[in-house]
Coordinates of C-alpha atoms in Angstrom, one line a residue:
X1 CA -25.6 5.9 0.5
X2 CA -24.5 9.2 2.0
X3 CA -22.0 11.0 -0.1
X4 CA -19.6 13.3 1.9
X5 CA -19.2 16.1 -0.6
X6 CA -15.7 16.6 -1.8
X7 CA -14.3 14.5 1.0
X8 CA -10.7 15.2 1.7
X9 CA -8.3 14.6 4.5
X10 CA -8.9 16.8 7.5
X11 CA -6.4 19.5 6.6
X12 CA -5.9 20.3 10.2
X13 CA -3.3 19.6 12.8
X14 CA -4.1 16.3 14.6
X15 CA -2.5 15.2 17.9
X16 CA -3.1 12.0 19.8
X17 CA -4.5 12.3 23.3
X18 CA -3.8 9.9 26.2
X19 CA -5.3 6.5 25.5
X20 CA -4.7 3.2 23.9
X21 CA -4.0 4.6 20.4
X22 CA -1.3 6.9 21.8
X23 CA 0.2 4.0 23.8
X24 CA 0.7 2.0 20.6
X25 CA 2.0 5.1 18.8
X26 CA 4.5 5.7 21.6
X27 CA 5.8 2.1 21.4
X28 CA 6.3 2.6 17.7
X29 CA 8.0 6.0 18.1
X30 CA 10.4 4.5 20.7
X31 CA 11.4 1.9 18.1
X32 CA 11.8 4.6 15.4
X33 CA 14.1 6.5 17.7
X34 CA 16.2 3.5 18.4
X35 CA 17.4 3.1 14.8
X36 CA 20.4 5.2 14.3
X37 CA 21.3 7.1 11.2
X38 CA 24.6 5.5 10.5
X39 CA 23.1 2.0 10.3
X40 CA 20.2 3.2 8.2
X41 CA 22.6 4.9 5.8
X42 CA 25.3 2.2 5.6
X43 CA 24.1 0.5 2.4
X44 CA 23.6 3.9 0.7
X45 CA 27.1 5.1 1.6
X46 CA 28.6 1.7 0.7
X47 CA 27.0 1.9 -2.8
X48 CA 28.3 5.5 -3.2
X49 CA 31.8 4.5 -2.1
X50 CA 31.5 6.5 1.1
X51 CA 31.8 3.6 3.5
X52 CA 34.0 0.6 3.9
X53 CA 35.0 -1.7 6.7
X54 CA 38.2 -3.7 7.3
X55 CA 37.5 -4.9 10.8
X56 CA 40.3 -2.9 12.5
X57 CA 41.7 0.6 12.8
X58 CA 44.8 1.2 10.7
X59 CA 47.7 -1.1 11.2
X60 CA 47.7 -1.3 14.9
X61 CA 47.5 -4.9 15.9
X62 CA 44.6 -5.8 18.2
X63 CA 42.5 -2.7 17.7
X64 CA 38.9 -3.2 16.7
X65 CA 36.7 -0.6 15.0
X66 CA 33.9 0.5 17.4
X67 CA 31.2 0.2 14.8
X68 CA 31.8 -3.4 14.0
X69 CA 29.2 -6.0 12.8
X70 CA 27.9 -6.5 16.3
X71 CA 26.3 -3.0 16.0
X72 CA 25.0 -3.3 12.5
X73 CA 21.5 -4.0 11.1
X74 CA 21.0 -7.6 9.9
X75 CA 18.4 -9.7 8.3
X76 CA 17.0 -8.1 5.2
X77 CA 19.2 -5.1 6.0
X78 CA 22.4 -7.1 5.9
X79 CA 25.0 -5.4 3.8
X80 CA 25.0 -8.5 1.6
X81 CA 21.2 -8.7 1.2
X82 CA 19.6 -7.7 -2.1
X83 CA 17.0 -5.8 -0.1
X84 CA 19.5 -3.7 1.9
X85 CA 18.4 -0.2 2.4
X86 CA 14.6 -0.7 2.2
X87 CA 14.1 0.1 5.9
X88 CA 15.4 3.7 5.5
X89 CA 12.5 4.6 3.2
X90 CA 10.0 3.3 5.7
X91 CA 11.9 5.2 8.5
X92 CA 11.8 8.5 6.6
X93 CA 8.1 8.1 5.9
X94 CA 7.3 7.4 9.6
X95 CA 9.7 10.1 10.7
X96 CA 7.9 12.7 8.6
X97 CA 4.8 12.0 10.7
X98 CA 6.4 11.5 14.1
X99 CA 8.7 14.5 13.5
X100 CA 5.7 16.8 13.7
X101 CA 5.7 16.2 17.4
X102 CA 9.4 15.3 18.0
X103 CA 12.0 17.8 17.0
X104 CA 14.9 15.4 17.4
X105 CA 13.4 12.9 14.9
X106 CA 12.7 15.8 12.5
X107 CA 16.3 17.0 12.7
X108 CA 17.6 13.5 12.3
X109 CA 15.4 12.9 9.2
X110 CA 16.6 16.2 7.7
X111 CA 20.2 15.2 8.2
X112 CA 19.6 11.8 6.6
X113 CA 18.1 13.5 3.5
X114 CA 21.2 15.6 3.3
X115 CA 23.3 12.4 3.5
X116 CA 21.3 10.8 0.7
X117 CA 22.0 13.9 -1.4
X118 CA 25.7 13.5 -0.7
X119 CA 25.5 9.8 -1.8
X120 CA 23.6 10.9 -5.0
X121 CA 26.4 13.4 -5.8
X122 CA 29.0 10.7 -5.3
X123 CA 27.1 8.5 -7.7
X124 CA 27.2 11.1 -10.4
X125 CA 24.1 13.2 -9.6
X126 CA 21.2 10.8 -10.3
X127 CA 21.4 7.4 -8.6
X128 CA 20.5 7.6 -4.9
X129 CA 19.8 3.9 -4.2
X130 CA 21.2 1.5 -1.7
X131 CA 21.7 -1.2 -4.3
X132 CA 23.7 -1.1 -7.5
X133 CA 21.9 0.2 -10.6
X134 CA 23.3 -2.9 -12.3
X135 CA 20.6 -4.8 -10.5
X136 CA 18.0 -3.1 -12.7
X137 CA 20.0 -4.0 -15.8
X138 CA 20.2 -7.6 -14.7
X139 CA 16.4 -7.6 -14.2
X140 CA 15.8 -6.1 -17.7
X141 CA 18.1 -8.8 -19.2
X142 CA 16.0 -11.6 -17.5
X143 CA 18.5 -12.3 -14.7
X144 CA 17.8 -13.2 -11.1
X145 CA 17.8 -10.5 -8.4
X146 CA 15.5 -10.0 -5.5
X147 CA 13.0 -7.2 -6.1
X148 CA 15.3 -4.2 -6.8
X149 CA 12.4 -1.9 -7.6
X150 CA 10.7 -2.8 -4.4
X151 CA 13.8 -1.6 -2.5
X152 CA 14.2 1.6 -4.6
X153 CA 10.5 2.4 -4.2
X154 CA 11.0 2.6 -0.4
X155 CA 13.7 5.2 -0.9
X156 CA 11.5 7.3 -3.1
X157 CA 8.6 6.9 -0.8
X158 CA 10.5 8.2 2.2
X159 CA 11.9 11.1 0.3
X160 CA 8.5 12.1 -1.0
X161 CA 6.9 11.9 2.4
X162 CA 9.6 14.0 3.8
X163 CA 8.6 16.6 1.2
X164 CA 4.9 16.2 1.4
X165 CA 4.6 16.1 5.2
X166 CA 7.8 17.7 6.5
X167 CA 8.2 20.3 3.7
X168 CA 11.8 19.2 2.9
X169 CA 12.6 20.7 -0.5
X170 CA 15.9 18.9 -0.7
X171 CA 14.1 15.5 -0.5
X172 CA 12.1 16.4 -3.6
X173 CA 15.2 17.5 -5.4
X174 CA 16.9 14.1 -4.7
X175 CA 13.8 12.2 -5.7
X176 CA 13.4 14.2 -8.9
X177 CA 17.0 13.7 -10.0
X178 CA 16.7 10.0 -9.1
X179 CA 13.6 9.8 -11.3
X180 CA 15.8 11.1 -14.1
X181 CA 17.9 7.9 -13.9
X182 CA 14.7 5.7 -14.3
X183 CA 13.5 7.8 -17.2
X184 CA 16.7 7.3 -19.1
X185 CA 17.0 3.6 -18.2
X186 CA 13.4 2.7 -19.0
X187 CA 13.5 4.7 -22.2
X188 CA 16.1 2.3 -23.6
X189 CA 13.8 -0.7 -23.1
X190 CA 11.2 -2.0 -25.6
X191 CA 7.6 -2.4 -24.5
X192 CA 8.0 -6.1 -24.2
X193 CA 11.1 -5.6 -22.0
X194 CA 9.2 -3.1 -19.8
X195 CA 6.4 -5.6 -19.5
X196 CA 8.8 -8.3 -18.4
X197 CA 10.3 -5.9 -15.9
X198 CA 6.9 -5.0 -14.5
X199 CA 6.1 -8.7 -14.0
X200 CA 8.7 -8.7 -11.3
X201 CA 7.8 -7.0 -8.0
X202 CA 7.9 -3.2 -8.5
X203 CA 6.6 -2.1 -5.2
X204 CA 4.9 1.3 -5.4
X205 CA 6.9 2.8 -8.3
X206 CA 3.7 3.8 -10.1
X207 CA 2.5 5.7 -7.1
X208 CA 5.9 7.5 -6.9
X209 CA 5.6 8.7 -10.5
X210 CA 2.1 9.9 -9.8
X211 CA 3.3 11.8 -6.7
X212 CA 6.1 13.3 -8.6
X213 CA 3.8 14.5 -11.4
X214 CA 1.5 16.1 -8.7
X215 CA 4.5 17.8 -7.0
X216 CA 6.5 18.9 -10.1
X217 CA 4.3 18.7 -13.2
X218 CA 7.4 17.3 -14.9
X219 CA 7.0 15.4 -18.2
X220 CA 9.5 12.9 -16.9
X221 CA 7.0 11.7 -14.3
X222 CA 4.2 11.6 -16.9
X223 CA 6.3 9.4 -19.2
X224 CA 7.1 7.1 -16.3
X225 CA 3.4 6.7 -15.4
X226 CA 2.8 5.6 -18.9
X227 CA 5.7 3.2 -18.9
X228 CA 4.8 1.6 -15.6
X229 CA 1.2 0.9 -16.7
X230 CA 1.2 -2.9 -16.2
X231 CA -1.3 -3.9 -18.8
X232 CA -0.6 -7.6 -18.4
X233 CA -2.2 -7.3 -15.0
X234 CA -4.5 -4.3 -15.4
X235 CA -6.3 -5.3 -18.6
X236 CA -7.6 -8.7 -17.4
X237 CA -8.5 -7.2 -14.1
X238 CA -10.7 -4.7 -15.8
X239 CA -12.1 -7.5 -17.9
X240 CA -13.3 -9.3 -14.8
X241 CA -10.8 -12.1 -14.8
X242 CA -9.5 -13.5 -11.5
X243 CA -5.9 -12.5 -11.7
X244 CA -5.3 -12.6 -7.9
X245 CA -5.8 -16.1 -6.6
X246 CA -2.5 -17.6 -5.5
X247 CA -0.6 -14.5 -6.7
X248 CA 1.7 -12.3 -4.6
X249 CA -0.8 -10.1 -2.8
X250 CA 1.4 -7.2 -1.7
X251 CA 2.9 -6.9 -5.2
X252 CA -0.5 -6.3 -6.7
X253 CA -1.9 -4.0 -4.0
X254 CA 1.1 -1.7 -4.3
X255 CA 0.4 -1.4 -8.0
X256 CA -3.2 -0.6 -7.4
X257 CA -2.3 2.1 -4.9
X258 CA -0.3 3.6 -7.8
X259 CA -3.5 3.5 -9.9
X260 CA -5.4 5.2 -7.1
X261 CA -2.9 8.1 -7.0
X262 CA -2.7 8.2 -10.8
X263 CA -6.5 8.8 -10.9
X264 CA -6.2 11.6 -8.4
X265 CA -3.4 13.3 -10.4
X266 CA -4.4 12.7 -14.0
X267 CA -8.2 12.3 -13.7
X268 CA -8.1 9.5 -16.3
X269 CA -11.1 7.3 -15.5
X270 CA -9.4 4.0 -16.3
X271 CA -7.2 4.4 -13.2
X272 CA -10.2 4.6 -10.9
X273 CA -12.0 1.7 -12.7
X274 CA -8.9 -0.4 -11.9
X275 CA -9.1 0.5 -8.2
X276 CA -12.8 -0.4 -8.0
X277 CA -12.3 -3.6 -10.0
X278 CA -9.5 -4.6 -7.7
X279 CA -11.4 -3.9 -4.5
X280 CA -14.3 -5.9 -5.8
X281 CA -12.1 -8.9 -6.6
X282 CA -9.7 -8.7 -3.6
X283 CA -12.2 -7.8 -0.8
X284 CA -15.9 -8.0 -1.8
X285 CA -15.9 -11.2 -4.0
X286 CA -13.0 -12.9 -2.3
X287 CA -14.1 -12.2 1.3
X288 CA -12.0 -11.5 4.3
X289 CA -11.2 -13.3 7.5
X290 CA -13.0 -12.4 10.7
X291 CA -10.2 -9.9 11.3
X292 CA -10.9 -8.0 8.1
X293 CA -7.6 -9.2 6.7
X294 CA -6.8 -11.1 3.5
X295 CA -4.1 -13.5 2.2
X296 CA -2.5 -16.7 3.3
X297 CA 1.2 -16.6 3.4
X298 CA 1.9 -13.9 0.9
X299 CA -0.7 -14.9 -1.7
X300 CA -4.4 -14.3 -2.2
X301 CA -6.7 -17.0 -1.0
X302 CA -9.3 -18.3 -3.5
X303 CA -12.7 -16.5 -3.3
X304 CA -14.8 -17.9 -0.5
X305 CA -12.1 -20.5 0.5
X306 CA -10.4 -19.9 3.9
X307 CA -10.6 -23.0 6.0
X308 CA -7.5 -24.6 4.6
X309 CA -5.5 -21.4 4.9
X310 CA -5.6 -20.3 8.5
X311 CA -2.0 -20.9 9.5
X312 CA -0.2 -17.8 8.1
X313 CA -2.9 -15.2 7.5
X314 CA -2.8 -11.5 6.5
X315 CA 0.7 -10.4 5.9
X316 CA 1.1 -7.2 7.9
X317 CA 2.2 -5.2 4.8
X318 CA -1.0 -6.3 3.0
X319 CA -3.2 -5.2 5.9
X320 CA -1.5 -1.7 6.0
X321 CA -1.7 -1.3 2.2
X322 CA -5.4 -2.4 1.9
X323 CA -6.2 0.1 4.7
X324 CA -4.5 2.8 2.6
X325 CA -6.6 1.7 -0.4
X326 CA -9.8 1.8 1.7
X327 CA -8.9 5.3 2.7
X328 CA -8.6 6.3 -1.0
X329 CA -12.0 4.9 -1.7
X330 CA -13.6 6.5 1.4
X331 CA -12.2 9.9 0.4
X332 CA -13.6 9.5 -3.1
X333 CA -17.1 8.2 -2.1
X334 CA -17.8 8.9 1.5
X335 CA -19.1 5.2 1.7
X336 CA -18.9 4.2 5.4
X337 CA -18.1 0.5 4.5
X338 CA -14.5 1.6 3.8
X339 CA -14.2 3.4 7.1
X340 CA -15.7 0.2 8.8
X341 CA -13.1 -1.9 7.0
X342 CA -10.3 0.4 8.2
X343 CA -11.5 0.1 11.8
X344 CA -11.8 -3.7 11.7
X345 CA -8.2 -4.0 10.4
X346 CA -6.8 -1.4 12.8
X347 CA -8.2 -3.3 15.8
X348 CA -7.6 -6.8 14.7
X349 CA -4.7 -6.4 12.3
X350 CA -2.4 -3.5 12.9
X351 CA -2.7 -3.7 16.7
X352 CA -2.8 -7.5 16.8
X353 CA 0.4 -7.6 14.8
X354 CA 2.3 -5.3 17.1
X355 CA 3.6 -6.8 20.4
X356 CA 1.8 -4.8 23.2
X357 CA 5.1 -4.6 25.2
X358 CA 8.0 -4.6 22.8
X359 CA 6.3 -3.0 19.8
X360 CA 7.7 -5.6 17.4
X361 CA 5.8 -6.8 14.4
X362 CA 4.3 -10.2 13.5
X363 CA 4.8 -10.9 9.8
X364 CA 1.6 -13.0 9.7
X365 CA -1.4 -13.5 12.1
X366 CA -2.3 -17.2 12.3
X367 CA -5.9 -18.0 13.1
X368 CA -5.8 -21.8 13.2
X369 CA -6.1 -23.9 16.4
X370 CA -3.1 -23.7 18.6
X371 CA -1.5 -20.7 16.8
X372 CA 1.3 -18.6 18.2
X373 CA 2.4 -15.2 16.9
X374 CA 6.0 -15.1 15.7
X375 CA 7.5 -11.7 16.6
X376 CA 10.4 -10.0 14.8
X377 CA 13.5 -8.6 16.5
X378 CA 14.6 -5.0 16.6
X379 CA 17.7 -5.2 14.4
X380 CA 18.2 -8.8 13.4
X381 CA 15.3 -9.3 10.9
X382 CA 14.1 -6.1 9.2
X383 CA 11.3 -7.8 7.4
X384 CA 9.1 -5.6 5.1
X385 CA 6.6 -5.7 8.0
X386 CA 9.1 -3.9 10.3
X387 CA 8.8 -1.0 7.8
X388 CA 5.0 -0.9 7.4
X389 CA 4.8 -1.3 11.2
X390 CA 6.7 2.0 11.5
X391 CA 4.4 3.7 9.0
X392 CA 1.1 2.3 10.2
X393 CA 1.3 3.5 13.8
X394 CA 3.0 6.8 12.9
X395 CA 0.1 7.8 10.7
X396 CA -2.8 6.2 12.6
X397 CA -4.3 9.6 13.5
X398 CA -4.7 10.7 9.9
X399 CA -8.1 9.0 9.3
X400 CA -10.1 10.1 12.4
X401 CA -11.6 13.3 11.1
X402 CA -12.4 14.5 7.6
X403 CA -13.9 17.8 6.4
X404 CA -15.8 19.0 3.3
X405 CA -17.5 22.1 2.3
X406 CA -20.5 21.4 4.5
X407 CA -19.1 20.1 7.7
X408 CA -16.9 17.7 9.7
X409 CA -17.1 13.9 9.6
X410 CA -16.0 11.8 12.6
X411 CA -14.9 8.6 10.9
X412 CA -12.7 6.8 13.5
X413 CA -13.3 7.2 17.2
X414 CA -9.6 7.5 18.1
X415 CA -8.4 9.7 21.0
X416 CA -7.4 12.7 19.0
X417 CA -7.6 16.5 18.9
X418 CA -7.8 18.1 15.5
X419 CA -7.6 21.9 15.1
X420 CA -8.0 24.2 12.1
X421 CA -6.7 27.8 12.1
X422 CA -9.4 28.7 9.6
X423 CA -12.5 26.6 9.0
X424 CA -16.1 27.8 8.6
X425 CA -15.1 31.3 9.4
X426 CA -12.7 30.9 12.3
X427 CA -10.6 28.6 14.4
X428 CA -12.2 25.2 15.0
X429 CA -11.1 22.3 17.3
X430 CA -12.6 18.8 17.6
X431 CA -11.5 16.5 20.4
X432 CA -12.5 12.8 20.5
X433 CA -12.3 10.7 23.6
X434 CA -13.8 7.4 24.9
X435 CA -15.6 7.1 28.2
X436 CA -14.1 4.1 30.0
X437 CA -16.4 4.4 33.0
X438 CA -19.7 4.0 31.1
X439 CA -18.5 1.9 28.2
X440 CA -15.7 -0.5 27.3
X441 CA -12.4 0.6 25.6
X442 CA -10.0 -1.9 24.0
X443 CA -6.5 -1.5 25.5
X444 CA -7.6 0.9 28.3
X445 CA -5.2 1.5 31.2
X446 CA -5.1 3.3 34.5
X447 CA -5.9 7.0 34.3
X448 CA -6.4 9.8 36.9
X449 CA -10.0 10.1 35.7
X450 CA -10.6 6.4 36.2
X451 CA -9.0 6.5 39.7
X452 CA -11.3 9.4 40.7
X453 CA -14.3 7.5 39.4
X454 CA -13.9 4.7 42.0
X455 CA -13.4 7.2 44.9
X456 CA -15.9 9.9 44.3
X457 CA -19.3 8.7 45.5
X458 CA -21.1 11.2 43.2
X459 CA -19.9 9.3 40.1
X460 CA -22.4 6.6 39.3
X461 CA -20.9 3.5 37.7
X462 CA -22.7 0.6 36.0
X463 CA -23.2 -2.4 38.2
X464 CA -21.8 -4.8 35.5
X465 CA -19.8 -4.3 32.4
X466 CA -21.9 -2.3 30.0
X467 CA -22.4 -3.7 26.5
X468 CA -21.7 -0.4 24.9
X469 CA -19.0 1.9 23.7
X470 CA -19.3 5.6 24.6
X471 CA -17.6 8.3 22.6
X472 CA -17.3 12.0 23.5
X473 CA -16.8 14.6 20.7
X474 CA -16.1 18.2 21.8
X475 CA -16.6 20.8 19.1
X476 CA -15.0 24.2 20.0
X477 CA -15.2 27.2 17.8
X478 CA -13.5 30.6 18.2
X479 CA -16.8 32.1 17.2
X480 CA -20.2 30.5 16.7
X481 CA -20.3 28.7 13.3
X482 CA -23.0 26.8 11.5
X483 CA -22.0 23.5 9.8
X484 CA -22.7 19.8 9.9
X485 CA -21.1 17.3 12.3
X486 CA -21.5 13.7 11.1
X487 CA -20.9 10.7 13.3
X488 CA -20.3 7.3 11.7
X489 CA -22.5 4.6 13.0
X490 CA -20.3 1.5 13.1
X491 CA -21.6 -1.5 11.3
X492 CA -21.0 -3.6 14.5
X493 CA -23.5 -1.6 16.4
X494 CA -26.0 -3.9 18.1
X495 CA -28.8 -1.4 18.0
X496 CA -29.7 2.3 17.5
X497 CA -27.1 4.6 19.0
X498 CA -28.0 7.4 21.4
X499 CA -26.7 10.9 20.8
X500 CA -26.8 13.8 23.2
X501 CA -25.4 17.3 23.0
X502 CA -24.5 19.0 26.3
X503 CA -26.4 16.3 28.2
X504 CA -29.7 16.7 26.3
X505 CA -31.2 14.6 23.6
X506 CA -30.2 16.2 20.3
X507 CA -32.2 16.5 17.1
X508 CA -30.3 14.6 14.4
X509 CA -31.0 12.9 11.1
X510 CA -29.7 9.5 10.2
X511 CA -28.5 9.1 6.6
X512 CA -27.5 5.5 5.9
X513 CA -24.8 5.0 8.5
X514 CA -24.2 8.6 9.6
X515 CA -25.8 10.7 12.3
X516 CA -26.0 14.2 10.9
X517 CA -26.4 17.2 13.1
X518 CA -26.6 20.6 11.5
X519 CA -26.6 23.6 13.8
X520 CA -24.6 26.5 15.1
X521 CA -21.6 25.3 17.1
X522 CA -19.4 27.1 19.6
X523 CA -18.4 25.0 22.6
X524 CA -20.5 21.8 22.6
X525 CA -20.1 18.3 23.9
X526 CA -21.5 15.4 21.9
X527 CA -22.0 12.1 23.6
X528 CA -22.5 9.0 21.4
X529 CA -23.5 5.7 23.0
X530 CA -23.2 2.7 20.7
X531 CA -24.6 -0.6 21.9
X532 CA -22.4 -3.6 21.2
X533 CA -22.8 -7.4 21.6
X534 CA -21.1 -10.7 21.1
X535 CA -21.5 -12.1 17.6
X536 CA -20.1 -15.0 15.5
X537 CA -18.5 -14.9 12.1
X538 CA -18.4 -18.3 10.3
X539 CA -15.9 -19.5 7.7
X540 CA -17.6 -19.3 4.3
X541 CA -16.5 -22.8 3.3
X542 CA -16.9 -24.4 6.7
X543 CA -19.7 -22.5 8.4
X544 CA -19.6 -24.8 11.5
X545 CA -16.2 -23.1 12.3
X546 CA -16.8 -19.7 13.9
X547 CA -14.9 -16.8 15.3
X548 CA -16.3 -14.7 18.2
X549 CA -16.3 -11.0 18.2
X550 CA -17.2 -8.4 20.9
X551 CA -18.3 -5.4 18.8
X552 CA -15.4 -5.0 16.4
X553 CA -12.9 -7.0 18.5
X554 CA -12.0 -10.5 17.5
X555 CA -11.6 -12.8 20.4
X556 CA -8.9 -15.5 20.9
X557 CA -9.5 -18.6 22.9
X558 CA -6.6 -19.6 25.1
X559 CA -6.1 -23.2 23.9
X560 CA -3.5 -25.2 22.0
X561 CA -6.0 -27.4 20.3
X562 CA -9.3 -27.3 18.4
X563 CA -12.1 -27.5 21.0
X564 CA -15.7 -28.2 20.3
X565 CA -18.1 -25.7 21.8
X566 CA -21.8 -26.4 22.4
X567 CA -24.5 -23.7 22.2
X568 CA -26.5 -21.6 19.8
X569 CA -24.2 -20.5 17.0
X570 CA -26.2 -17.4 16.4
X571 CA -26.1 -16.5 20.2
X572 CA -22.6 -16.7 21.6
X573 CA -24.0 -15.6 25.0
X574 CA -25.3 -19.2 25.2
X575 CA -21.8 -20.4 25.9
X576 CA -19.8 -17.3 26.8
X577 CA -20.1 -15.1 29.8
X578 CA -18.0 -12.1 30.9
X579 CA -14.8 -12.9 32.8
X580 CA -12.6 -10.5 34.8
X581 CA -14.7 -7.7 33.4
X582 CA -13.5 -5.0 35.8
X583 CA -9.9 -4.0 36.4
X584 CA -9.5 -1.4 39.1
X585 CA -10.9 1.7 37.4
X586 CA -12.0 0.6 33.9
X587 CA -14.0 -2.1 32.2
X588 CA -12.2 -4.8 30.3
X589 CA -13.4 -5.5 26.8
X590 CA -13.4 -8.8 25.1
X591 CA -12.7 -11.0 28.2
X592 CA -15.0 -14.0 28.5
X593 CA -15.1 -17.6 29.7
X594 CA -17.1 -20.5 28.5
X595 CA -19.8 -22.2 30.6
X596 CA -21.6 -25.5 30.3
X597 CA -18.8 -27.0 28.2
X598 CA -16.8 -30.2 28.7
X599 CA -13.6 -28.0 28.8
X600 CA -13.6 -24.5 30.2
X601 CA -11.8 -21.8 28.1
X602 CA -10.9 -18.2 28.5
X603 CA -11.2 -15.7 25.7
X604 CA -9.3 -12.4 25.3
X605 CA -9.0 -9.8 22.5
X606 CA -6.7 -11.1 19.8
X607 CA -4.8 -7.8 20.0
X608 CA -3.8 -8.6 23.5
X609 CA -2.2 -12.0 22.7
X610 CA 1.5 -12.0 23.2
X611 CA 3.3 -15.4 23.2
X612 CA 0.6 -17.7 24.5
X613 CA -1.0 -20.3 22.2
X614 CA -4.5 -19.4 21.0
X615 CA -7.3 -20.4 18.7
X616 CA -9.7 -18.1 16.8
X617 CA -12.1 -20.3 14.8
X618 CA -14.0 -22.9 16.9
X619 CA -16.5 -25.6 15.8
X620 CA -19.8 -24.8 17.5
X621 CA -22.3 -27.6 17.9
X622 CA -26.0 -26.6 18.3
X623 CA -27.1 -27.7 21.7

């Protein structure tokens, strides 16, 4: 396979351009802005003794406090919930990213960090959590409490992302002092007690300690990495045992993300071996649904067994965290399969589990006959998936472009512009767009360019919907610079792609799944045309049940019941034909209807389903 030498994140400043990705990002940013600081901070202030509520103002009869329960956050954020305060960590993490483009969000996040510091001082200088430290003692004593370390991890995560991305030094100070509490607490426990504690959901605490070690070099963090080494899970995983089936999926992936970060920080090979063993067990051996996702309910499905577990598939948090793990592996190896996995889950997971109008999350994504998505509410639920929703869309632009010592890799064809002040001898800018006139684009909407395309007679449009996706990559250099530009060939490509530079066929080499062009660049326009087609993906344990895909896009049939289709299972064009393929000034993708069937059905992209019933896997009878 092609190895992208010393692959690392782009290191540039990336912005989203107009297009479907930015539309989803904007929905998410709107929700982020709607959550006010006082509600987010309430459990932290209450724990620090800095907030109380009596229901009225003073002793005046009949007066009611203006910030009463009707304005509070509820669900998992209820002031009586064991998980109260978790959403603030997600919010800070997302705000660190959105705040790069939104000064008001950046200022609010900085103020919240200051308030957390005040809570920490009121708590004696170490504890900065939204729940009592006694919850951790109860856990160590074998008592019942709902995932206190999961909650605390979110606070750490938000603080560390505020430091890493927003450069907030106070956030690192708060996190470092908070880590001191955990160092003292865990130092009092025996190894057996620690192992018992680690058998209860810890969230991403191992990743926190690895981050802190990277940021501070503090021995406290190094000690905590050693203490949070969950050998009861890690050792049998390395031995090749199946330690995943029917276990809480998002508990384990969070721990493996910690192993991934520990490998990057310490260089200890065992950590990387754990990540690779986990990926093999969780994804390669176990298999994924047609969406690219995993899990049923909140647990891992058995390897190769999916048909009995289609009703509550792929918890949103698991989708997001496995995409993060795929990104780690891609950065380490340059293997395109991880980028392909990331794309499949973005299109059919992250976007399918965000309501296209309200921006709210779906905890699960059912794929069975007659499914309906169940959407969360803005302030009444606050599931874990509300939090990963905020993060997933806020950071979606971070995986489009990577650089190494030899060149630039275009990994995800998202509408972005990435610029570097100094790269290969000068300022470089790379802009990625999709051509909605000559190709299909998921989630496309009206644009001025599209409106012009249907009015200017000189613009030649395809007669019918083209079975292709067309991407344009503009490479702009302050001064001519020689380096490689690499374009990922998606694994869903239905044939060899065509690449042009400035309207001319371009000399290029193909290495595995990468088109590699090495030349001197200044201001050049690359055009990549990738043919796509309909395909089917059978269930591994019931191969007569099939999902239909248009390129990378999973299709949903609009029906409340299992419906038999007749045709060639290997050629879905034998029973599906394009439907409503043109909308004013762009081509619709993924819209089809059946023909030659007893019952006619329409198919649309799973990501565009809102509240209507749908079915993803259909029995297909040859005929």
